[in-house]
PDB file of C-alpha atoms in Angstrom:
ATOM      1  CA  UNK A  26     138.619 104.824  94.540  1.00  0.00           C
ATOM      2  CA  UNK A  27     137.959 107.795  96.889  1.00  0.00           C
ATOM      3  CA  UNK A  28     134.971 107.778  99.317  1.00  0.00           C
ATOM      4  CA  UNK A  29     133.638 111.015  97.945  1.00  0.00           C
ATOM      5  CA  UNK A  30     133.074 108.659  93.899  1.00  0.00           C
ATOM      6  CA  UNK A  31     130.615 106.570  95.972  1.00  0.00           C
ATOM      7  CA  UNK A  32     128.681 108.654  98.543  1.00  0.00           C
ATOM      8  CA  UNK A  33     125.285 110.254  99.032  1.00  0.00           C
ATOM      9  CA  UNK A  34     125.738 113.887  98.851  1.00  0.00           C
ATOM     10  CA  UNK A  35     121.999 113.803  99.258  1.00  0.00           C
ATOM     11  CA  UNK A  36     121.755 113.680 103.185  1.00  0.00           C
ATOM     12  CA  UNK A  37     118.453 113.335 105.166  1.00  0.00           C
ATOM     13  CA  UNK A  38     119.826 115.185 108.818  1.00  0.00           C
ATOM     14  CA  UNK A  39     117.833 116.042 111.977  1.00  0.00           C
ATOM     15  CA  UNK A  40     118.960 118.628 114.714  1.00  0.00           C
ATOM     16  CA  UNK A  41     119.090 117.151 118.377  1.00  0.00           C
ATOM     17  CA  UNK A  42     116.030 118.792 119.371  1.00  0.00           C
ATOM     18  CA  UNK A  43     113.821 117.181 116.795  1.00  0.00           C
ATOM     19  CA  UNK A  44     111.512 114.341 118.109  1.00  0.00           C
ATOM     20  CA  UNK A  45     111.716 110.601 117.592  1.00  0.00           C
ATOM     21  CA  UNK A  46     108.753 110.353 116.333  1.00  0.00           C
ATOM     22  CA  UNK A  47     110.089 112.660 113.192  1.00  0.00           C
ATOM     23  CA  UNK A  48     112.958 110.719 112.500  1.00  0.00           C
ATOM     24  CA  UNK A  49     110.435 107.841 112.622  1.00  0.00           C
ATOM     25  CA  UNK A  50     108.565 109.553 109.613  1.00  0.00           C
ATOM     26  CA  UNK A  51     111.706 109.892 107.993  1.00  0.00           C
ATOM     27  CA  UNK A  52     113.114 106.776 107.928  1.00  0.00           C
ATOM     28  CA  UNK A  53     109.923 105.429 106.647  1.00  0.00           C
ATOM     29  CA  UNK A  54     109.581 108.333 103.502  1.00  0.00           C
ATOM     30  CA  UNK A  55     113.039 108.214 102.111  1.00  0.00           C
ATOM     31  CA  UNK A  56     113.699 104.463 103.095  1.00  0.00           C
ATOM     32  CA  UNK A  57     116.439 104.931 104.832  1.00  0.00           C
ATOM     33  CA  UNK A  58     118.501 103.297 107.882  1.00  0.00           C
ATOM     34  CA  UNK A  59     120.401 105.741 109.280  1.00  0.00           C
ATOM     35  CA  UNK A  60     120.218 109.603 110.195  1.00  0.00           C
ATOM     36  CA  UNK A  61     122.813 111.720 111.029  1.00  0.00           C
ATOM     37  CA  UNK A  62     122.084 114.545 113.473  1.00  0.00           C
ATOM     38  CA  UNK A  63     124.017 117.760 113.063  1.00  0.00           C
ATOM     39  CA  UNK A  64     123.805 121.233 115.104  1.00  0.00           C
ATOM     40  CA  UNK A  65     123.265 124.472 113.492  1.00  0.00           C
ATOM     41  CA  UNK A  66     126.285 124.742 111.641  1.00  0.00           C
ATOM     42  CA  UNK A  67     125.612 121.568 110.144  1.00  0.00           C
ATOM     43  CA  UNK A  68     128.650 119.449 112.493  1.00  0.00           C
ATOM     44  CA  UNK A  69     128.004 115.765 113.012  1.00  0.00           C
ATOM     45  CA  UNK A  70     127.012 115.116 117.029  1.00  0.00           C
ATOM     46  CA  UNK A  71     125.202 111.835 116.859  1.00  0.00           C
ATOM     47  CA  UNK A  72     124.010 109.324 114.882  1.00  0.00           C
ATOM     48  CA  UNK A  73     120.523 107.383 114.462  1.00  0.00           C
ATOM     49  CA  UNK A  74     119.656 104.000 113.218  1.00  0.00           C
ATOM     50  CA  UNK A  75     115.959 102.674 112.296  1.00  0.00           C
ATOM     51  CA  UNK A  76     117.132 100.308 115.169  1.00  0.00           C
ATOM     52  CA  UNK A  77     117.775 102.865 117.363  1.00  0.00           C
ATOM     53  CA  UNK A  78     113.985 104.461 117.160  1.00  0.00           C
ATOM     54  CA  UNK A  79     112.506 100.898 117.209  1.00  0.00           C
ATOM     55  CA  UNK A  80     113.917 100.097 120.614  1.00  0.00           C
ATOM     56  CA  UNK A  81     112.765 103.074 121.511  1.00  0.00           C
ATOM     57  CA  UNK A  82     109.278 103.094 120.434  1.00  0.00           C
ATOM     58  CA  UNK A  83     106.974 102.044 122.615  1.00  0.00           C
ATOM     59  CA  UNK A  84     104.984  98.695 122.892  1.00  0.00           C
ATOM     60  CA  UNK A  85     101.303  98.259 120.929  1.00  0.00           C
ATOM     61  CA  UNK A  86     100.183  97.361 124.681  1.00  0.00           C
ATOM     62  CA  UNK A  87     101.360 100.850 125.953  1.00  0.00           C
ATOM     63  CA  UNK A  88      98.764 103.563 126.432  1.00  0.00           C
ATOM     64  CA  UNK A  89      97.699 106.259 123.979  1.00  0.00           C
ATOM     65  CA  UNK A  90      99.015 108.808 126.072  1.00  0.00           C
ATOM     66  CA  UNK A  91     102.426 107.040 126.953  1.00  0.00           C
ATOM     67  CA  UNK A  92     102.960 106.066 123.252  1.00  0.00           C
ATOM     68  CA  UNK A  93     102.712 110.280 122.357  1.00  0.00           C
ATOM     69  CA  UNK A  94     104.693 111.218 125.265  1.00  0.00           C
ATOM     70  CA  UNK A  95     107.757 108.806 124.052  1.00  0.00           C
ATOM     71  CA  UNK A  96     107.761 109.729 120.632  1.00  0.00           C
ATOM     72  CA  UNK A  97     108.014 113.589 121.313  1.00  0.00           C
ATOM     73  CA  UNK A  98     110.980 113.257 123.548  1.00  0.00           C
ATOM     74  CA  UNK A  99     113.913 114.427 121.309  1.00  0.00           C
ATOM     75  CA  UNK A 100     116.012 112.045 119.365  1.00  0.00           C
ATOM     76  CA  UNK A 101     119.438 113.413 121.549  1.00  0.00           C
ATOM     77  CA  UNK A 102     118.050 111.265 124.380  1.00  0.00           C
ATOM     78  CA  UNK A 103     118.360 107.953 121.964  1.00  0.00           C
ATOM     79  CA  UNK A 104     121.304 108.826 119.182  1.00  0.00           C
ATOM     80  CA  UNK A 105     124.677 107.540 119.532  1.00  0.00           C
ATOM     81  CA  UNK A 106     127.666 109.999 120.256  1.00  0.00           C
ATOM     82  CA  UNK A 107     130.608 110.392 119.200  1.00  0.00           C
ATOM     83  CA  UNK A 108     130.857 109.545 116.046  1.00  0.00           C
ATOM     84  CA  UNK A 109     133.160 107.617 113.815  1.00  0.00           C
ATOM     85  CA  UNK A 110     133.210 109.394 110.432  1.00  0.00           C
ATOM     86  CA  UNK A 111     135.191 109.203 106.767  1.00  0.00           C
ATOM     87  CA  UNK A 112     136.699 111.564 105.065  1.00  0.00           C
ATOM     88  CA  UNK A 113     135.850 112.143 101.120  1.00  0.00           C
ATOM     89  CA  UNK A 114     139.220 111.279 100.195  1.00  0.00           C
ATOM     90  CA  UNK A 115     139.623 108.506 102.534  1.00  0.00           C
ATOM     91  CA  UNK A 116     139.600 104.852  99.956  1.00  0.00           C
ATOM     92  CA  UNK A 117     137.102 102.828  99.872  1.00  0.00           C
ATOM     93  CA  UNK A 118     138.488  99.606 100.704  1.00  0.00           C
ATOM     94  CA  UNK A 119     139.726 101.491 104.218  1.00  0.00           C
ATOM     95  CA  UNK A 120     136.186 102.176 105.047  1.00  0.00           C
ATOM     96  CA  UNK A 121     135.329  98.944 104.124  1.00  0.00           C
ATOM     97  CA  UNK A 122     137.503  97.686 106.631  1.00  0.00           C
ATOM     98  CA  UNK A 123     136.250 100.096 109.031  1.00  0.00           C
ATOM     99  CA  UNK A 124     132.937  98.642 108.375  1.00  0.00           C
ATOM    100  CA  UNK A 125     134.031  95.037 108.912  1.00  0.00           C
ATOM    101  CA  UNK A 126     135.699  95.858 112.081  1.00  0.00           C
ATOM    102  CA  UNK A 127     133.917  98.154 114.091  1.00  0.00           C
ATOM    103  CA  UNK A 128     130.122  96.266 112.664  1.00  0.00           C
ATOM    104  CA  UNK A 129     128.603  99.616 111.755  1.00  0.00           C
ATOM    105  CA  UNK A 130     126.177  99.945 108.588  1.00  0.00           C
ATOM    106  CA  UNK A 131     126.365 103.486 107.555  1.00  0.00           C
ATOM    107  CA  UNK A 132     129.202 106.809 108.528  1.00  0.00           C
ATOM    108  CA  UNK A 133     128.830 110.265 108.000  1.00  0.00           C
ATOM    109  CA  UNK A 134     131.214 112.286 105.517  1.00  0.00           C
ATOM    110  CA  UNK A 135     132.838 114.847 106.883  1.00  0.00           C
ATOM    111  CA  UNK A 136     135.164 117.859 105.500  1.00  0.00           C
ATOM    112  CA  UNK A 137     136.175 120.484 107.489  1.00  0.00           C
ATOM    113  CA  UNK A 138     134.172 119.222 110.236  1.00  0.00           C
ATOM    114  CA  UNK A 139     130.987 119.679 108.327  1.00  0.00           C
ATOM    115  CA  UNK A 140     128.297 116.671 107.162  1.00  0.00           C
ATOM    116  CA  UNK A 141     129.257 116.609 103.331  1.00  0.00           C
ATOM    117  CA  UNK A 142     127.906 112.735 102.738  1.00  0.00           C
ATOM    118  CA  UNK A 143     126.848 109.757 103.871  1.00  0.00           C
ATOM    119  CA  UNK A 144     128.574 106.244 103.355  1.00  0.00           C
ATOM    120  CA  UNK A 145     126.467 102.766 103.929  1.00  0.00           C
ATOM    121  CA  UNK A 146     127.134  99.235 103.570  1.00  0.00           C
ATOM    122  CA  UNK A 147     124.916  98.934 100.287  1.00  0.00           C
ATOM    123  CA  UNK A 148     126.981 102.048  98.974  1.00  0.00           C
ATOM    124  CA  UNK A 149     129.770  99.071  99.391  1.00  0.00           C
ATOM    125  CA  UNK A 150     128.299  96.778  98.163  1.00  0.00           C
ATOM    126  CA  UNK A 151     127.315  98.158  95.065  1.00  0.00           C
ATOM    127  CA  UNK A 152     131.099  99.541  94.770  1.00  0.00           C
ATOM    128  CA  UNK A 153     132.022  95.871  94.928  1.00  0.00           C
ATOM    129  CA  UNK A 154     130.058  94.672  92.018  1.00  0.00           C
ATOM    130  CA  UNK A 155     131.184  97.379  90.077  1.00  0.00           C
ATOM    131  CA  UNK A 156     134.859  96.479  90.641  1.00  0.00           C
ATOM    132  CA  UNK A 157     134.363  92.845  90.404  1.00  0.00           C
ATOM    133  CA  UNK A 158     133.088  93.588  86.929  1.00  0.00           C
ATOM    134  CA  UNK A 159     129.725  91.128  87.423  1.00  0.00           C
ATOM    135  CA  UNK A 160     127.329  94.423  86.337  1.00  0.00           C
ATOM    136  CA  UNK A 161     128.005  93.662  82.826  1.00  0.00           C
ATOM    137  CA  UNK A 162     128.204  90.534  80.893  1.00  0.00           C
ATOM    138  CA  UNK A 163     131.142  88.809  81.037  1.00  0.00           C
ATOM    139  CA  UNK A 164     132.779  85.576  81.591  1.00  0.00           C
ATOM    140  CA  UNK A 165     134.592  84.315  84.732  1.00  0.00           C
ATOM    141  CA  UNK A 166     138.582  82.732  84.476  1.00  0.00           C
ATOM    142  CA  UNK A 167     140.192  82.455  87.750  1.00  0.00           C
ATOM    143  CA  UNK A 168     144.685  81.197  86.743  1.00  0.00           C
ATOM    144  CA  UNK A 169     146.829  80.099  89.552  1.00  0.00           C
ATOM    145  CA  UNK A 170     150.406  81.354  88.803  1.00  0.00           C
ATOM    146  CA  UNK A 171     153.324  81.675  90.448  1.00  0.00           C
ATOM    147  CA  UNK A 172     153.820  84.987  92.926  1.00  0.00           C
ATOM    148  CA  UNK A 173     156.706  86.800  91.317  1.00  0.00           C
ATOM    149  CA  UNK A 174     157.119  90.368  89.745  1.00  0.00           C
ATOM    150  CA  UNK A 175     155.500  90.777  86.302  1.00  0.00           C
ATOM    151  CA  UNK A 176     152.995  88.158  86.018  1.00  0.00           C
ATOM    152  CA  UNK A 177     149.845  89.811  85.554  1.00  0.00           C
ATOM    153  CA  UNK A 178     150.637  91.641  82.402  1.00  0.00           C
ATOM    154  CA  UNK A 179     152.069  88.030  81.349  1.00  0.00           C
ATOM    155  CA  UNK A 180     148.670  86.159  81.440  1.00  0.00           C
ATOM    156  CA  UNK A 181     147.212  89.474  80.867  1.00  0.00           C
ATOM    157  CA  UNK A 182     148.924  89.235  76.905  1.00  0.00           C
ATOM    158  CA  UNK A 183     146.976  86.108  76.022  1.00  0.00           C
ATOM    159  CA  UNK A 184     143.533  87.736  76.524  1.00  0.00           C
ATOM    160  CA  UNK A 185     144.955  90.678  74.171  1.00  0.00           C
ATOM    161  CA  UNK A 186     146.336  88.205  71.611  1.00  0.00           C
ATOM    162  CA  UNK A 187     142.926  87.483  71.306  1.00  0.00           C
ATOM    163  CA  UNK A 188     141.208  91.127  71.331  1.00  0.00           C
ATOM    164  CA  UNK A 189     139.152  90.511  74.215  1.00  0.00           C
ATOM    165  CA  UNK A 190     138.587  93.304  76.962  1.00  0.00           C
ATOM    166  CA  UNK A 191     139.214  92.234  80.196  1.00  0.00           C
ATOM    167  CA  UNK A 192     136.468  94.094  82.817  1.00  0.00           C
ATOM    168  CA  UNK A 193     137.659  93.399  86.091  1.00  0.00           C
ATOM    169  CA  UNK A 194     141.149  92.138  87.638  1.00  0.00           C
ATOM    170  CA  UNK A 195     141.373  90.378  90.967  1.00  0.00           C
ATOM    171  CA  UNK A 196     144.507  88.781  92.898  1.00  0.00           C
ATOM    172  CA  UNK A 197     143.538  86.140  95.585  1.00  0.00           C
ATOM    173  CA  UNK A 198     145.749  84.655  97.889  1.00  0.00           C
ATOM    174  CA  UNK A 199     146.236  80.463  96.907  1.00  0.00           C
ATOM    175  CA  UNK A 200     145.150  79.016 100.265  1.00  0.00           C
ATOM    176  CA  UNK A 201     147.955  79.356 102.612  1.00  0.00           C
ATOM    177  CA  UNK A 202     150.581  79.054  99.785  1.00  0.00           C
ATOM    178  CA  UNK A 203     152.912  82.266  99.993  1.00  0.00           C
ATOM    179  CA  UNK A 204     154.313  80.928  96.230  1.00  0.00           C
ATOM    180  CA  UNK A 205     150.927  81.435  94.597  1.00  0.00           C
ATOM    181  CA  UNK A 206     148.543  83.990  93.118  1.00  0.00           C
ATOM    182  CA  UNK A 207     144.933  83.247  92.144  1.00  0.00           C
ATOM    183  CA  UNK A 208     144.366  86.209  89.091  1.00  0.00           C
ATOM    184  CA  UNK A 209     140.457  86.196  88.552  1.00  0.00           C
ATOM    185  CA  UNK A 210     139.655  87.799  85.320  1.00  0.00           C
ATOM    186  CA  UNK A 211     136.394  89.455  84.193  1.00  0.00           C
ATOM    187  CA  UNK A 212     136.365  89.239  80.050  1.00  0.00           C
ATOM    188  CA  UNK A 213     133.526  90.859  77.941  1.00  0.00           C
ATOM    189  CA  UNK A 214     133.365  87.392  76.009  1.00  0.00           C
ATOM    190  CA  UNK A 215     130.520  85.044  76.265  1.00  0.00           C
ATOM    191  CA  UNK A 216     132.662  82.006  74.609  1.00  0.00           C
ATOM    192  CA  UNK A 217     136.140  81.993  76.896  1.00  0.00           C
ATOM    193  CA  UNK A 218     137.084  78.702  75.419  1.00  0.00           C
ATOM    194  CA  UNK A 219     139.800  79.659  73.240  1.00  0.00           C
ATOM    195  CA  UNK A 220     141.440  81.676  75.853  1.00  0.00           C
ATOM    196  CA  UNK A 221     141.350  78.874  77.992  1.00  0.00           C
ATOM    197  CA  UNK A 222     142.798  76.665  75.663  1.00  0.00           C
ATOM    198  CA  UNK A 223     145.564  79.552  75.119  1.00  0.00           C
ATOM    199  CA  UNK A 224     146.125  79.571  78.819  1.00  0.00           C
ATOM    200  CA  UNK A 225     146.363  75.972  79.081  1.00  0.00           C
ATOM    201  CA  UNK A 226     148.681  75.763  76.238  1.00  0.00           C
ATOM    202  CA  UNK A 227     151.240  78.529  78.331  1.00  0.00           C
ATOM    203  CA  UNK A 228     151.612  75.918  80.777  1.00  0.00           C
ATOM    204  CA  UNK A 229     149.259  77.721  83.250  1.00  0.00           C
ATOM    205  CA  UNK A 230     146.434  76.120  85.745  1.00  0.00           C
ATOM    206  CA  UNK A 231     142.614  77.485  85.537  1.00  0.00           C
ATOM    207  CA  UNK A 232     140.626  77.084  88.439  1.00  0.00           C
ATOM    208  CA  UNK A 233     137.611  77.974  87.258  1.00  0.00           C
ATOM    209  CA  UNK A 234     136.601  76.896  84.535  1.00  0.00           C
ATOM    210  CA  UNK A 235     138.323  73.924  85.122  1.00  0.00           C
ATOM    211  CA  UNK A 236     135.572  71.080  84.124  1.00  0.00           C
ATOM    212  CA  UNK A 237     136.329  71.711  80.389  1.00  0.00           C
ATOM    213  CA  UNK A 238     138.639  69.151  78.480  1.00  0.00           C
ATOM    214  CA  UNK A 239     142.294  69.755  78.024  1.00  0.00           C
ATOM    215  CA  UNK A 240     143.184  70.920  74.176  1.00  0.00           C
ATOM    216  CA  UNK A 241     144.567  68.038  71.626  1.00  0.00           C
ATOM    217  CA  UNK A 242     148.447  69.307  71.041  1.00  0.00           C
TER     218      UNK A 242
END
């Protein structure tokens, strides 16, 4: 999945000269965290963060007149700059890992140097449930089976033997076992049992469900 199937095309921007106390008004109207601010041919040169205008507001003990004079200075003086941005093709998961790494909520799209998008964490996180298949109602099998060539589509056969659409495929590492695979399955069935009596039967583990009794042979 491309970044450009997941992000806000939508963009709330400010120009460098614009005050703080504007992006403060934004971030409060559209319910936002983050604002990127572009020059005028729309190019990314900073970012701002709800954080970023907090810190920079001033205190309720501060004067009238110093509060005012604060949040009219222009948000260049507080946004961050460079920065890091994804590209609408760039996957998903890569950004994710961007995310995780660098600890950054939110990054501007860009293509051909120009603000096309914006990418956040709940962007991700949405993206997640979607893939994990828990938006719809379904039922949960996690198999252990053996790492080799060919075994999804294997224990992927019994859930078709039994006509049931699987949602969502996941492959987990088994603990530090380099031998084994944990396959989580998302199935649109809200009675699994006889597929994990099927499963059972082929000789294979289930780790979850695995409080339900073996089958009678």
């Amino acid at each position: 999945m491309h970044v450009e199937e997941i992000m806000n095309r939508n963009v709330v921007t400010l120009n460098p000269t614009d005050s703080i106390a504007k992006a403060h008004e934004l971030l409060v109207e559209y319910k936002i965290r983050h604002i990127p601010i572009v020059d005028k041919d729309n190019l990314v040169v900073g970012i701002v963060s709800d954080r970023d205008v907090r810190d920079a507001s001033p205190s309720i003990f501060s004067s009238a007149d110093s509060n005012s004079n604060i949040l009219e200075k222009e948000i260049s003086s507080i946004m961050s700059s460079p920065v890091l941005t994804a590209h609408p093709l760039d996957f998903v998961e890569e950004v994710a890992r961007i995310f995780y790494d660098r600890e950054i909520a939110c990054l501007p799209v860009v293509h051909h140097d120009k603000l096309v998008g914006v990418i956040t964490e709940k962007d991700l996180l949405y993206t997640l449930i979607q893939l994990t298949g828990t938006h719809v109602q379904s039922s949960h099998i996690e198999v252990k089976v053996p790492h080799k060539p060919g075994i999804l589509p294997e224990v992927a056969s019994i859930f078709g033997k039994r006509s049931v659409n699987i949602s969502s495929v996941l492959v987990y590492p088994f603990r530090n076992d380099p031998d084994y695979k944990i396959l989580v399955f998302r199935v649109q069935t809200m009675n699994p049992l006889p597929i994990i009596r099927d499963l059972r039967v082929a000789g294979y583990e289930l780790m979850w469900p695995n409080n339900i009794p073996e089958p009678r042979l």
